[in-house]
Amino acid sequence: MSSRLPIAVLGAGIQGCCVALELARRGCRVVLVDQDDQPMNRTSVRNEGKIHLGLVYAHDPLGHTADLMLRGALHFFPLLSRWLGEAVYRLPPSTPFLYLVAEDSLLKPDELEQHYHQVETICRGMLDEDRTLNYLGLRPDRLVQRLPNDELARHFRASCLLGGFATEERALNTLEVAQHIRQAVHNHPAITFLPSHAVRSVSRCGDVFRVEGEGSDGVWALEAEQVVNATWANRQALDQSMGIEPEPGVLHRLKYRVLAHLPPRLRSGPSVTMVIGRYGDVVIRPDGTVYLSWYPVAMKGWSHDLQPPAAWNEAATGKVSPELAVEIAREIMNAIDAWYPGMAEVTPYQVDAGVICAYGTTDVDDQSSGLHNRTRIGVRSFDGYHSVSTGKYTCAPWFAVEAAEAVLAGASS
């Protein structure tokens, strides 16, 4: 593809970086724009890094969310290796997740087991149909196995649980993934990265697009042949600047996490997701560290505005006061220790937050909450302007290819 103007990719989170790498791979000149001084500096590195197999979305009765997550998960490593090389297969995953069923879970173990078996059947079909797909380098024959209560008691206070399941689901260290992607973006000659450039608006000027914003050097503007809006929390506001009406029910939440060093006796323990409701995750990493988040005390912000409050920026970029960090760490550690003994003994070394973007008016403990359905995601195109709603970290590489194909289709039309 040749043009006097580049393709502008707005937002250098995992979604925007993957879009830029795929467009560059296909011969496009790309300008990648971000408000921060380096790529993948916010939610892309401040989430649990789980590569979702669709198991947690058991309350979507049609199963469409699980299908989307499965497709994203099975494409995750094959597509990352396209841009980063075979080094991605050496990224060490977490210990496998156990799914624990809380006493007040929205679904009971038998209902969850039915959903998990459906997911397993769909996964098997996808892997059989396309031999290039894999799950983090594996092609598992079985995704889920129900655990007996005595097995649960080995690690947890089983008296507060209805049951549990062993799964093949795993998480990646998001910082390690980010370091590989940052390097690939930096090294690619067809990608120009513009750091510290906050985008305020996008408009069409004849046959080209004009992107405007503010940065450390003041007001700036650039022209582009096409635009990919891969921003995360600002996506809907930028779409609106193009005259695209926002979808109803937009919701931004600010959720804190704790990264900590584990005592030796816990370093081989299972990672955990508690289901289904206002719970959280424990991710045991191979380097002896752990990710902890417990929703009832970790969720500190809720907004239905098109853009989250500016006050969230500090935590979302890793800037949390020592006093607040100690308070949040202790709250999260104690809450998890109530059912995962020993988690109050970890040694925190980082506390920060990520912004969750989704659609819903009520929280996840509501049976009818829109947060149980994550199908309103993907790529929408408007005559050269492409808006990408990533939904979950898992889906970013797959949606990047869809976005690149939409750009190329727009160039040839």
XYZ file of C-alpha atoms in Angstrom, residues 95-98 155-156 266-272 282-284 340 343:
18
model
C 0.065 -21.533 37.147
C -3.278 -22.857 35.815
C -6.425 -21.238 37.151
C -8.803 -22.928 39.500
C -5.258 -24.764 49.397
C -8.416 -22.978 50.510
C 2.911 -20.386 48.088
C 4.959 -20.111 44.902
C 3.614 -23.319 43.353
C 0.028 -22.670 44.410
C -2.834 -22.418 41.934
C -4.008 -19.214 40.322
C -7.661 -18.545 41.096
C -5.116 -14.412 42.224
C -2.403 -14.945 39.601
C 0.674 -16.950 40.659
C -6.842 -18.377 50.329
C -2.148 -14.261 51.065
